[in-house]
Tab-separated table of C-alpha atoms and ligand atoms in Angstrom:
chain	number	residue	atom	x	y	z
A	1	UNK	CA	-24.558	12.147	-16.983
A	2	UNK	CA	-21.883	13.953	-15.044
A	3	UNK	CA	-22.914	17.593	-15.476
A	4	UNK	CA	-22.471	18.650	-11.867
A	5	UNK	CA	-19.139	16.834	-11.624
A	6	UNK	CA	-17.845	18.589	-14.730
A	7	UNK	CA	-18.763	22.062	-13.535
A	8	UNK	CA	-17.446	21.546	-9.980
A	9	UNK	CA	-14.268	19.950	-11.309
A	10	UNK	CA	-13.692	22.960	-13.524
A	11	UNK	CA	-13.842	25.210	-10.460
A	12	UNK	CA	-11.677	22.786	-8.484
A	13	UNK	CA	-8.979	23.122	-11.120
A	14	UNK	CA	-8.826	26.830	-10.322
A	15	UNK	CA	-8.673	26.082	-6.604
A	16	UNK	CA	-6.302	23.139	-6.445
A	17	UNK	CA	-3.523	21.943	-8.796
A	18	UNK	CA	-5.120	19.378	-11.098
A	19	UNK	CA	-8.271	19.766	-9.023
A	20	UNK	CA	-7.080	17.095	-6.591
A	21	UNK	CA	-5.411	16.518	-3.218
A	22	UNK	CA	-3.264	13.637	-4.526
A	23	UNK	CA	-2.148	13.447	-8.183
A	24	UNK	CA	-3.272	9.939	-9.141
A	25	UNK	CA	-6.900	10.888	-8.456
A	26	UNK	CA	-6.902	13.253	-11.430
A	27	UNK	CA	-7.201	10.272	-13.846
A	28	UNK	CA	-4.813	11.916	-16.306
A	29	UNK	CA	-3.965	8.575	-17.922
A	30	UNK	CA	-7.664	7.902	-18.559
A	31	UNK	CA	-8.249	11.416	-19.930
A	32	UNK	CA	-11.537	11.548	-18.023
A	33	UNK	CA	-13.087	13.927	-15.544
A	34	UNK	CA	-12.261	12.491	-12.135
A	35	UNK	CA	-14.949	11.373	-9.728
A	36	UNK	CA	-16.218	13.733	-7.088
A	37	UNK	CA	-17.620	11.474	-4.419
A	38	UNK	CA	-20.644	12.341	-2.361
A	39	UNK	CA	-20.987	9.183	-0.315
A	40	UNK	CA	-19.901	5.583	-0.121
A	41	UNK	CA	-21.637	2.577	1.310
A	42	UNK	CA	-20.372	-1.001	1.470
A	43	UNK	CA	-18.764	-1.680	-1.953
A	44	UNK	CA	-20.307	1.250	-3.815
A	45	UNK	CA	-19.281	4.884	-4.158
A	46	UNK	CA	-21.709	7.510	-5.400
A	47	UNK	CA	-20.651	10.718	-7.137
A	48	UNK	CA	-22.320	14.122	-6.887
A	49	UNK	CA	-24.361	13.321	-10.030
A	50	UNK	CA	-25.770	10.226	-8.313
A	51	UNK	CA	-23.795	7.846	-10.505
A	52	UNK	CA	-22.822	4.677	-8.671
A	53	UNK	CA	-19.570	2.749	-9.007
A	54	UNK	CA	-18.524	-0.598	-7.615
A	55	UNK	CA	-15.249	0.224	-5.917
A	56	UNK	CA	-12.039	-1.799	-6.299
A	57	UNK	CA	-9.682	0.973	-5.254
A	58	UNK	CA	-10.961	0.569	-1.688
A	59	UNK	CA	-9.254	3.791	-0.638
A	60	UNK	CA	-5.965	2.339	-1.937
A	61	UNK	CA	-6.375	-0.704	0.252
A	62	UNK	CA	-7.120	1.170	3.462
A	63	UNK	CA	-10.630	-0.269	3.581
A	64	UNK	CA	-10.733	-3.990	4.185
A	65	UNK	CA	-14.257	-4.249	5.570
A	66	UNK	CA	-16.012	-1.842	3.215
A	67	UNK	CA	-17.311	1.706	3.176
A	68	UNK	CA	-19.456	2.973	6.070
A	69	UNK	CA	-19.443	-0.359	7.888
A	70	UNK	CA	-22.662	0.033	9.909
A	71	UNK	CA	-21.331	-1.290	13.246
A	72	UNK	CA	-18.278	0.923	12.986
A	73	UNK	CA	-20.433	3.962	12.216
A	74	UNK	CA	-22.469	3.269	15.356
A	75	UNK	CA	-19.407	2.974	17.545
A	76	UNK	CA	-17.873	6.113	16.114
A	77	UNK	CA	-21.075	8.091	16.629
A	78	UNK	CA	-20.747	7.164	20.286
A	79	UNK	CA	-17.023	7.983	20.452
A	80	UNK	CA	-17.548	11.298	18.697
A	81	UNK	CA	-19.378	12.625	21.738
A	82	UNK	CA	-16.209	12.255	23.792
A	83	UNK	CA	-14.271	14.725	21.694
A	84	UNK	CA	-12.212	14.573	18.557
A	85	UNK	CA	-8.642	15.282	19.654
A	86	UNK	CA	-6.934	15.669	23.021
A	87	UNK	CA	-3.263	16.087	22.320
A	88	UNK	CA	-2.946	13.796	25.345
A	89	UNK	CA	-2.728	10.007	25.540
A	90	UNK	CA	-6.067	8.229	25.218
A	91	UNK	CA	-7.200	4.720	26.095
A	92	UNK	CA	-7.372	3.784	22.397
A	93	UNK	CA	-3.604	3.973	22.088
A	94	UNK	CA	-3.394	1.268	24.745
A	95	UNK	CA	-6.050	-0.836	23.014
A	96	UNK	CA	-4.705	-0.614	19.467
A	97	UNK	CA	-1.034	-0.934	20.480
A	98	UNK	CA	-1.886	-4.153	22.348
A	99	UNK	CA	-3.628	-5.584	19.293
A	100	UNK	CA	-0.843	-4.680	16.870
A	101	UNK	CA	1.972	-6.007	19.044
A	102	UNK	CA	0.073	-9.254	19.563
A	103	UNK	CA	-0.521	-9.720	15.816
A	104	UNK	CA	3.040	-8.904	14.754
A	105	UNK	CA	5.541	-10.353	17.222
A	106	UNK	CA	8.488	-8.430	15.726
A	107	UNK	CA	6.787	-5.226	16.868
A	108	UNK	CA	7.577	-5.109	20.565
A	109	UNK	CA	6.945	-1.377	20.793
A	110	UNK	CA	5.435	1.135	18.443
A	111	UNK	CA	4.607	4.759	17.827
A	112	UNK	CA	1.465	6.072	16.168
A	113	UNK	CA	1.593	8.788	13.547
A	114	UNK	CA	-0.794	10.054	10.883
A	115	UNK	CA	0.353	8.806	7.475
A	116	UNK	CA	2.491	6.169	5.833
A	117	UNK	CA	4.792	8.955	4.685
A	118	UNK	CA	5.463	9.839	8.320
A	119	UNK	CA	5.912	6.210	9.369
A	120	UNK	CA	8.650	5.474	6.824
A	121	UNK	CA	10.352	8.839	7.361
A	122	UNK	CA	10.432	8.355	11.147
A	123	UNK	CA	11.473	4.701	10.952
A	124	UNK	CA	14.439	5.630	8.778
A	125	UNK	CA	15.432	8.475	11.082
A	126	UNK	CA	15.346	6.003	13.939
A	127	UNK	CA	17.439	3.477	11.987
A	128	UNK	CA	20.025	6.158	11.263
A	129	UNK	CA	19.984	7.208	14.902
A	130	UNK	CA	20.394	3.636	16.114
A	131	UNK	CA	23.242	2.748	13.750
A	132	UNK	CA	24.989	6.118	13.504
A	133	UNK	CA	25.130	5.582	9.754
A	134	UNK	CA	23.699	7.652	6.894
A	135	UNK	CA	23.229	5.370	3.886
A	136	UNK	CA	19.867	3.791	3.256
A	137	UNK	CA	18.842	1.332	0.564
A	138	UNK	CA	15.494	1.220	-1.192
A	139	UNK	CA	14.133	-0.615	-4.206
A	140	UNK	CA	13.169	0.690	-7.598
A	141	UNK	CA	9.384	0.541	-7.913
A	142	UNK	CA	8.735	0.394	-4.175
A	143	UNK	CA	6.904	3.410	-2.823
A	144	UNK	CA	7.352	4.717	0.695
A	145	UNK	CA	5.472	8.002	0.636
A	146	UNK	CA	6.568	11.529	-0.100
A	147	UNK	CA	9.679	12.172	2.028
A	148	UNK	CA	12.438	13.936	0.061
A	149	UNK	CA	15.087	11.306	0.579
A	150	UNK	CA	12.759	8.490	-0.541
A	151	UNK	CA	11.701	10.068	-3.822
A	152	UNK	CA	14.456	8.754	-6.045
A	153	UNK	CA	14.670	6.958	-9.339
A	154	UNK	CA	17.395	4.604	-10.350
A	155	UNK	CA	19.755	5.249	-13.180
A	156	UNK	CA	22.072	2.610	-14.611
A	157	UNK	CA	23.599	1.483	-11.312
A	158	UNK	CA	22.878	1.773	-7.617
A	159	UNK	CA	25.101	4.799	-7.271
A	160	UNK	CA	23.515	6.713	-10.114
A	161	UNK	CA	20.133	7.978	-9.199
A	162	UNK	CA	18.159	11.131	-9.480
A	163	UNK	CA	15.294	12.790	-7.685
A	164	UNK	CA	11.856	11.644	-8.789
A	165	UNK	CA	10.511	15.134	-8.240
A	166	UNK	CA	11.631	18.707	-8.669
A	167	UNK	CA	12.292	20.556	-5.439
A	168	UNK	CA	14.490	17.897	-3.873
A	169	UNK	CA	18.030	19.058	-3.149
A	170	UNK	CA	20.668	16.640	-4.344
A	171	UNK	CA	22.061	16.620	-0.802
A	172	UNK	CA	18.928	14.988	0.551
A	173	UNK	CA	19.252	11.966	-1.728
A	174	UNK	CA	23.033	11.643	-1.510
A	175	UNK	CA	22.655	8.808	0.975
A	176	UNK	CA	19.809	6.977	-0.742
A	177	UNK	CA	20.877	3.919	-2.750
A	178	UNK	CA	18.553	2.151	-5.167
A	179	UNK	CA	18.478	-1.533	-5.988
A	180	UNK	CA	16.427	-3.401	-8.559
A	181	UNK	CA	13.798	-5.546	-6.828
A	182	UNK	CA	14.423	-9.287	-6.553
A	183	UNK	CA	17.987	-9.048	-7.910
A	184	UNK	CA	20.308	-11.059	-5.655
A	185	UNK	CA	23.508	-10.170	-7.506
A	186	UNK	CA	22.884	-6.461	-7.261
A	187	UNK	CA	22.168	-6.802	-3.537
A	188	UNK	CA	25.380	-8.698	-2.815
A	189	UNK	CA	27.445	-6.399	-4.995
A	190	UNK	CA	26.227	-3.341	-3.108
A	191	UNK	CA	26.879	-4.811	0.333
A	192	UNK	CA	30.375	-5.943	-0.730
A	193	UNK	CA	31.285	-2.577	-2.254
A	194	UNK	CA	34.008	-1.047	-0.044
A	195	UNK	CA	32.309	2.324	-0.280
A	196	UNK	CA	29.159	0.977	1.405
A	197	UNK	CA	30.184	-2.138	3.311
A	198	UNK	CA	29.191	-1.809	6.981
A	199	UNK	CA	28.021	1.733	6.302
A	200	UNK	CA	24.357	1.154	5.500
A	201	UNK	CA	21.906	2.164	8.222
A	202	UNK	CA	18.844	0.441	6.830
A	203	UNK	CA	17.209	-1.327	3.940
A	204	UNK	CA	13.553	-0.468	3.435
A	205	UNK	CA	11.466	-2.823	1.321
A	206	UNK	CA	7.879	-3.614	0.418
A	207	UNK	CA	8.187	-7.388	0.945
A	208	UNK	CA	5.160	-7.818	-1.283
A	209	UNK	CA	5.263	-4.770	-3.501
A	210	UNK	CA	1.903	-3.194	-4.237
A	211	UNK	CA	3.121	0.003	-5.868
A	212	UNK	CA	4.358	-1.513	-9.106
A	213	UNK	CA	1.335	-3.786	-9.190
A	214	UNK	CA	1.279	-6.812	-6.889
A	215	UNK	CA	4.805	-8.244	-7.054
A	216	UNK	CA	6.026	-10.438	-4.215
A	217	UNK	CA	9.709	-10.614	-3.430
A	218	UNK	CA	11.169	-14.070	-3.983
A	219	UNK	CA	11.471	-16.087	-0.810
A	220	UNK	CA	15.195	-16.802	-1.245
A	221	UNK	CA	15.717	-13.116	-1.902
A	222	UNK	CA	14.063	-12.171	1.394
A	223	UNK	CA	16.194	-14.760	3.218
A	224	UNK	CA	19.415	-13.438	1.765
A	225	UNK	CA	18.357	-9.871	2.510
A	226	UNK	CA	17.740	-10.781	6.155
A	227	UNK	CA	21.097	-12.563	6.347
A	228	UNK	CA	23.166	-9.856	4.745
A	229	UNK	CA	21.582	-7.053	6.799
A	230	UNK	CA	22.236	-9.000	9.998
A	231	UNK	CA	25.866	-9.593	9.032
A	232	UNK	CA	26.464	-5.873	8.571
A	233	UNK	CA	24.275	-4.618	11.450
A	234	UNK	CA	21.976	-2.914	8.972
A	235	UNK	CA	18.374	-2.555	10.095
A	236	UNK	CA	15.831	-4.274	7.890
A	237	UNK	CA	12.651	-2.208	7.613
A	238	UNK	CA	9.493	-3.698	6.153
A	239	UNK	CA	7.159	-1.161	4.663
A	240	UNK	CA	3.905	-2.972	5.393
A	241	UNK	CA	1.720	0.085	4.872
A	242	UNK	CA	-0.265	-1.959	2.333
A	243	UNK	CA	0.425	-5.551	3.404
A	244	UNK	CA	-0.029	-4.977	7.140
A	245	UNK	CA	-3.339	-6.643	8.124
A	246	UNK	CA	-4.093	-7.059	4.410
A	247	UNK	CA	-2.343	-10.340	3.605
A	248	UNK	CA	-3.052	-11.719	7.075
A	249	UNK	CA	-2.939	-10.617	10.707
A	250	UNK	CA	0.838	-11.021	10.757
A	251	UNK	CA	1.393	-9.179	7.469
A	252	UNK	CA	4.095	-10.015	4.933
A	253	UNK	CA	6.506	-10.951	7.715
A	254	UNK	CA	4.225	-13.831	8.624
A	255	UNK	CA	3.770	-14.726	4.942
A	256	UNK	CA	7.554	-15.063	4.502
A	257	UNK	CA	8.182	-16.054	8.113
A	258	UNK	CA	11.099	-13.613	8.199
A	259	UNK	CA	11.132	-10.899	10.821
A	260	UNK	CA	11.957	-7.253	10.304
A	261	UNK	CA	13.834	-4.998	12.716
A	262	UNK	CA	11.316	-2.205	12.142
A	263	UNK	CA	7.906	-2.286	10.493
A	264	UNK	CA	5.840	0.538	9.025
A	265	UNK	CA	2.063	0.332	9.032
A	266	UNK	CA	-0.665	2.509	7.544
A	267	UNK	CA	-3.769	2.116	5.378
A	268	UNK	CA	-5.730	-0.811	6.968
A	269	UNK	CA	-4.499	0.039	10.468
A	270	UNK	CA	-6.535	3.257	10.485
A	271	UNK	CA	-9.858	1.758	9.447
A	272	UNK	CA	-10.304	4.538	6.893
A	273	UNK	CA	-8.848	7.324	9.043
A	274	UNK	CA	-5.401	8.894	8.809
A	275	UNK	CA	-3.472	6.572	11.110
A	276	UNK	CA	-0.084	4.981	10.645
A	277	UNK	CA	2.460	3.435	12.958
A	278	UNK	CA	5.985	2.136	13.066
A	279	UNK	CA	7.551	-0.196	15.535
A	280	UNK	CA	9.973	-2.983	16.223
A	281	UNK	CA	12.492	-4.177	18.733
A	282	UNK	CA	12.383	-2.459	22.109
A	283	UNK	CA	16.091	-1.670	22.118
A	284	UNK	CA	15.604	0.375	18.951
A	285	UNK	CA	12.293	1.986	19.835
A	286	UNK	CA	13.659	3.137	23.183
A	287	UNK	CA	16.026	5.380	21.269
A	288	UNK	CA	13.024	7.657	20.589
A	289	UNK	CA	12.439	10.766	22.629
A	290	UNK	CA	11.619	11.233	25.494
A	291	UNK	CA	13.685	8.113	26.328
A	292	UNK	CA	16.388	8.589	23.733
A	293	UNK	CA	17.982	11.080	21.372
A	294	UNK	CA	15.855	10.488	18.233
A	295	UNK	CA	12.997	12.976	17.911
A	296	UNK	CA	9.524	12.259	16.579
A	297	UNK	CA	6.118	13.647	17.499
A	298	UNK	CA	2.851	14.962	16.092
A	299	UNK	CA	-0.163	17.049	17.140
A	300	UNK	CA	-2.718	14.557	15.854
A	301	UNK	CA	-0.599	11.418	16.391
A	302	UNK	CA	-2.748	8.711	17.953
A	303	UNK	CA	-5.927	10.657	17.292
A	304	UNK	CA	-8.591	8.988	19.470
A	305	UNK	CA	-11.382	8.713	16.883
A	306	UNK	CA	-9.013	7.388	14.252
A	307	UNK	CA	-7.562	4.809	16.632
A	308	UNK	CA	-11.060	3.778	17.711
A	309	UNK	CA	-11.799	3.013	14.062
A	310	UNK	CA	-8.528	1.105	13.706
A	311	UNK	CA	-9.274	-0.862	16.852
A	312	UNK	CA	-12.747	-1.773	15.601
A	313	UNK	CA	-11.289	-3.084	12.340
A	314	UNK	CA	-8.648	-5.132	14.192
A	315	UNK	CA	-11.384	-6.830	16.208
A	316	UNK	CA	-13.167	-7.840	13.006
A	317	UNK	CA	-9.949	-9.132	11.438
A	318	UNK	CA	-9.383	-11.376	14.443
A	319	UNK	CA	-12.348	-13.588	13.598
A	320	UNK	CA	-10.741	-16.953	12.809
A	321	UNK	CA	-12.069	-17.258	9.266
A	322	UNK	CA	-11.825	-13.598	8.236
A	323	UNK	CA	-8.829	-13.908	5.916
A	324	UNK	CA	-9.716	-17.366	4.711
A	325	UNK	CA	-13.093	-16.067	3.517
A	326	UNK	CA	-11.769	-12.853	2.004
A	327	UNK	CA	-8.943	-14.653	0.213
A	328	UNK	CA	-11.258	-17.371	-1.086
A	329	UNK	CA	-13.610	-14.703	-2.384
A	330	UNK	CA	-10.662	-13.171	-4.219
A	331	UNK	CA	-9.635	-16.513	-5.740
A	332	UNK	CA	-13.207	-17.134	-6.895
A	333	UNK	CA	-13.219	-13.718	-8.502
A	334	UNK	CA	-9.846	-14.030	-10.209
A	335	UNK	CA	-9.823	-17.609	-11.482
A	336	UNK	CA	-12.466	-17.293	-14.254
A	337	UNK	CA	-10.663	-14.156	-15.466
A	338	UNK	CA	-7.389	-16.056	-15.552
A	339	UNK	CA	-9.069	-18.774	-17.534
A	340	UNK	CA	-10.450	-16.229	-20.012
A	341	UNK	CA	-6.945	-14.808	-20.462
A	342	UNK	CA	-5.575	-18.316	-21.089
A	343	UNK	CA	-8.227	-19.093	-23.701
A	344	UNK	CA	-7.884	-15.856	-25.620
A	345	UNK	CA	-5.627	-16.272	-28.644
A	346	UNK	CA	-2.908	-13.722	-29.401
A	347	UNK	CA	-3.513	-11.929	-26.145
A	348	UNK	CA	-1.087	-11.614	-23.293
A	349	UNK	CA	-1.976	-10.646	-19.731
A	350	UNK	CA	-1.557	-11.995	-16.215
A	351	UNK	CA	-3.048	-11.564	-12.789
A	352	UNK	CA	-0.683	-11.464	-9.823
A	353	UNK	CA	-2.249	-11.742	-6.400
A	354	UNK	CA	-1.483	-12.299	-2.753
A	355	UNK	CA	-4.481	-12.728	-0.475
A	356	UNK	CA	-7.043	-10.040	-1.240
A	357	UNK	CA	-4.790	-7.793	-3.340
A	358	UNK	CA	-4.266	-8.313	-7.042
A	359	UNK	CA	-3.125	-6.659	-10.255
A	360	UNK	CA	-4.082	-7.386	-13.830
A	361	UNK	CA	-1.055	-6.683	-16.030
A	362	UNK	CA	-1.637	-6.424	-19.763
A	363	UNK	CA	0.973	-7.531	-22.282
A	364	UNK	CA	2.993	-9.645	-19.835
A	365	UNK	CA	3.104	-13.222	-18.558
A	366	UNK	CA	4.603	-12.155	-15.272
A	367	UNK	CA	6.164	-9.200	-13.475
A	368	UNK	CA	9.044	-9.478	-11.005
A	369	UNK	CA	10.423	-5.936	-10.899
A	370	UNK	CA	9.734	-2.357	-11.921
A	371	UNK	CA	11.310	-2.674	-15.383
A	372	UNK	CA	8.859	-5.465	-16.202
A	373	UNK	CA	5.944	-3.564	-14.681
A	374	UNK	CA	6.927	-0.539	-16.781
A	375	UNK	CA	6.914	-2.676	-19.914
A	376	UNK	CA	3.278	-3.720	-19.432
A	377	UNK	CA	0.746	-2.483	-21.989
A	378	UNK	CA	-0.395	0.794	-20.450
A	379	UNK	CA	-2.505	1.829	-23.396
A	380	UNK	CA	-4.507	-1.336	-22.954
A	381	UNK	CA	-4.780	-0.657	-19.236
A	382	UNK	CA	-6.378	2.743	-19.769
A	383	UNK	CA	-8.756	1.287	-22.331
A	384	UNK	CA	-9.676	-1.294	-19.695
A	385	UNK	CA	-10.040	1.346	-16.986
A	386	UNK	CA	-12.402	3.449	-19.105
A	387	UNK	CA	-14.368	0.395	-20.231
A	388	UNK	CA	-15.015	-0.473	-16.575
A	389	UNK	CA	-15.727	3.126	-15.575
A	390	UNK	CA	-18.430	3.317	-18.247
A	391	UNK	CA	-19.999	0.232	-16.705
A	392	UNK	CA	-20.033	1.763	-13.220
A	393	UNK	CA	-16.876	0.109	-11.906
A	394	UNK	CA	-14.066	2.095	-10.310
A	395	UNK	CA	-10.762	0.271	-10.840
A	396	UNK	CA	-7.590	1.689	-9.187
A	397	UNK	CA	-6.549	4.306	-11.737
A	398	UNK	CA	-2.987	3.223	-12.509
A	399	UNK	CA	-1.372	0.307	-14.361
A	400	UNK	CA	1.035	-0.010	-11.404
A	401	UNK	CA	-1.481	-0.341	-8.599
A	402	UNK	CA	-3.267	-3.115	-6.787
A	403	UNK	CA	-7.002	-3.709	-6.656
A	404	UNK	CA	-8.345	-4.616	-3.232
A	405	UNK	CA	-11.139	-6.960	-2.208
A	406	UNK	CA	-13.272	-5.816	0.722
A	407	UNK	CA	-15.494	-7.893	2.959
A	408	UNK	CA	-18.412	-5.773	1.744
A	409	UNK	CA	-18.005	-6.771	-1.914
A	410	UNK	CA	-21.257	-8.576	-2.688
A	411	UNK	CA	-21.498	-11.707	-4.797
A	412	UNK	CA	-23.789	-9.903	-7.238
A	413	UNK	CA	-21.369	-7.074	-7.751
A	414	UNK	CA	-18.388	-9.387	-8.053
A	415	UNK	CA	-20.122	-11.345	-10.785
A	416	UNK	CA	-20.988	-8.161	-12.631
A	417	UNK	CA	-17.376	-6.978	-12.529
A	418	UNK	CA	-16.016	-10.396	-13.413
A	419	UNK	CA	-18.290	-10.556	-16.469
A	420	UNK	CA	-17.287	-7.076	-17.535
A	421	UNK	CA	-13.586	-7.945	-17.334
A	422	UNK	CA	-14.072	-11.166	-19.277
A	423	UNK	CA	-16.100	-9.264	-21.882
A	424	UNK	CA	-13.227	-6.804	-22.230
A	425	UNK	CA	-10.701	-9.591	-22.705
A	426	UNK	CA	-12.842	-11.306	-25.319
A	427	UNK	CA	-13.265	-8.036	-27.246
A	428	UNK	CA	-9.508	-7.657	-27.826
B	1	PLP	C1	0.543	4.373	0.576
B	1	PLP	C2	1.902	3.940	0.918
B	1	PLP	C3	2.762	4.733	1.689
B	1	PLP	C4	2.447	6.156	2.040
B	1	PLP	O1	1.362	6.245	2.879
B	1	PLP	P1	0.540	7.639	2.945
B	1	PLP	O2	-0.442	7.397	4.049
B	1	PLP	O3	-0.075	7.816	1.599
B	1	PLP	O4	1.513	8.704	3.269
B	1	PLP	C5	3.968	4.190	2.098
B	1	PLP	N1	4.300	2.943	1.760
B	1	PLP	C6	3.519	2.159	1.004
B	1	PLP	C7	3.954	0.776	0.691
B	1	PLP	C8	2.302	2.647	0.536
B	1	PLP	O5	1.551	1.899	-0.267
């Protein structure tokens, strides 16, 4: 029963557009009343009607340990007594910055901010400031937050694009170029085009895309991208807001063994608080004010409580077998589902995964770019989502998102979810 949820949600819809603070939470595709959460513990969220759900959204990947990790809660209770915000440097900036720069060698220096949206926006401003160029390149199906100039959709070629939202002046996307993901020809064509050659400030990429469902870039593609950006003095920016500390301590750059000039971090780095960061080579970062001419700042940037949480999580991730265990747990979870897909006649689906992030695509054998992700069977996805929801499982509510394993996912719960998914497949 969800009586309380329904009545509060009705009021919320009068108070907030769609009743939510971020659109995807409204579950429009599922045509269901969204959850209103009261509490969360380990791998379970509980709504205000006391219904419980095993959580695979994991705060969109931000949680890697689990909800309300008891040791973290204890530490934070202690830290809370020292105040919640200073607007002055705190010792946690020193602690967390040291951890991050030691885990990701390409980040020699960094700045903390409060959301992934800020990190990508600031990193691109810096890249434009460093290069004195205006053009930036992004990839169709990659998501970098809500900045005006990053909300574009591709048309038929890289020069034809349109805003992905109303309210964005054409002028603010005039310098944003879109490329299809994983398409070497399109990349080379753009960089050879006389209109853009040696005029591109930066390329921003999710090296392992999470926002069209888990889709890694091809290794040779990443190599060529690194080469071509170096040749033309274009900064290569990795948006590791999802992959940072998710696919390993060194992120996607360690996975590919290809370094970025600037890296954006978010989600996991904040341990469930609004923290993000961007960083890279010293010579670039020193262009930021007060040292240099590129401005960036924020009232709550480097918030001490939030950084304390991030620092706690980093210490847990450092345990030598942390990722090995989490990734193995993910493999054990996925493999029987894969097998069930393989055995099912006249049924097409695939699971794409890297480490502890994975996406189940219906109606496809594989996905390498946004066009293929778009062509997945979305109707089937929403049927799947609702099937799981009715069994007390909260799957990330979009056919283009990743599910995330947390350390707190218990064997019992994983088996329950695995069985439910296999049951769904066999029913089709
Ligand atoms: C979530 C996300 C962002 C935006 O982060 P917010 O904290 O939601 O502003 C940017 N890039 C990627 C790859 C993301 O997944």
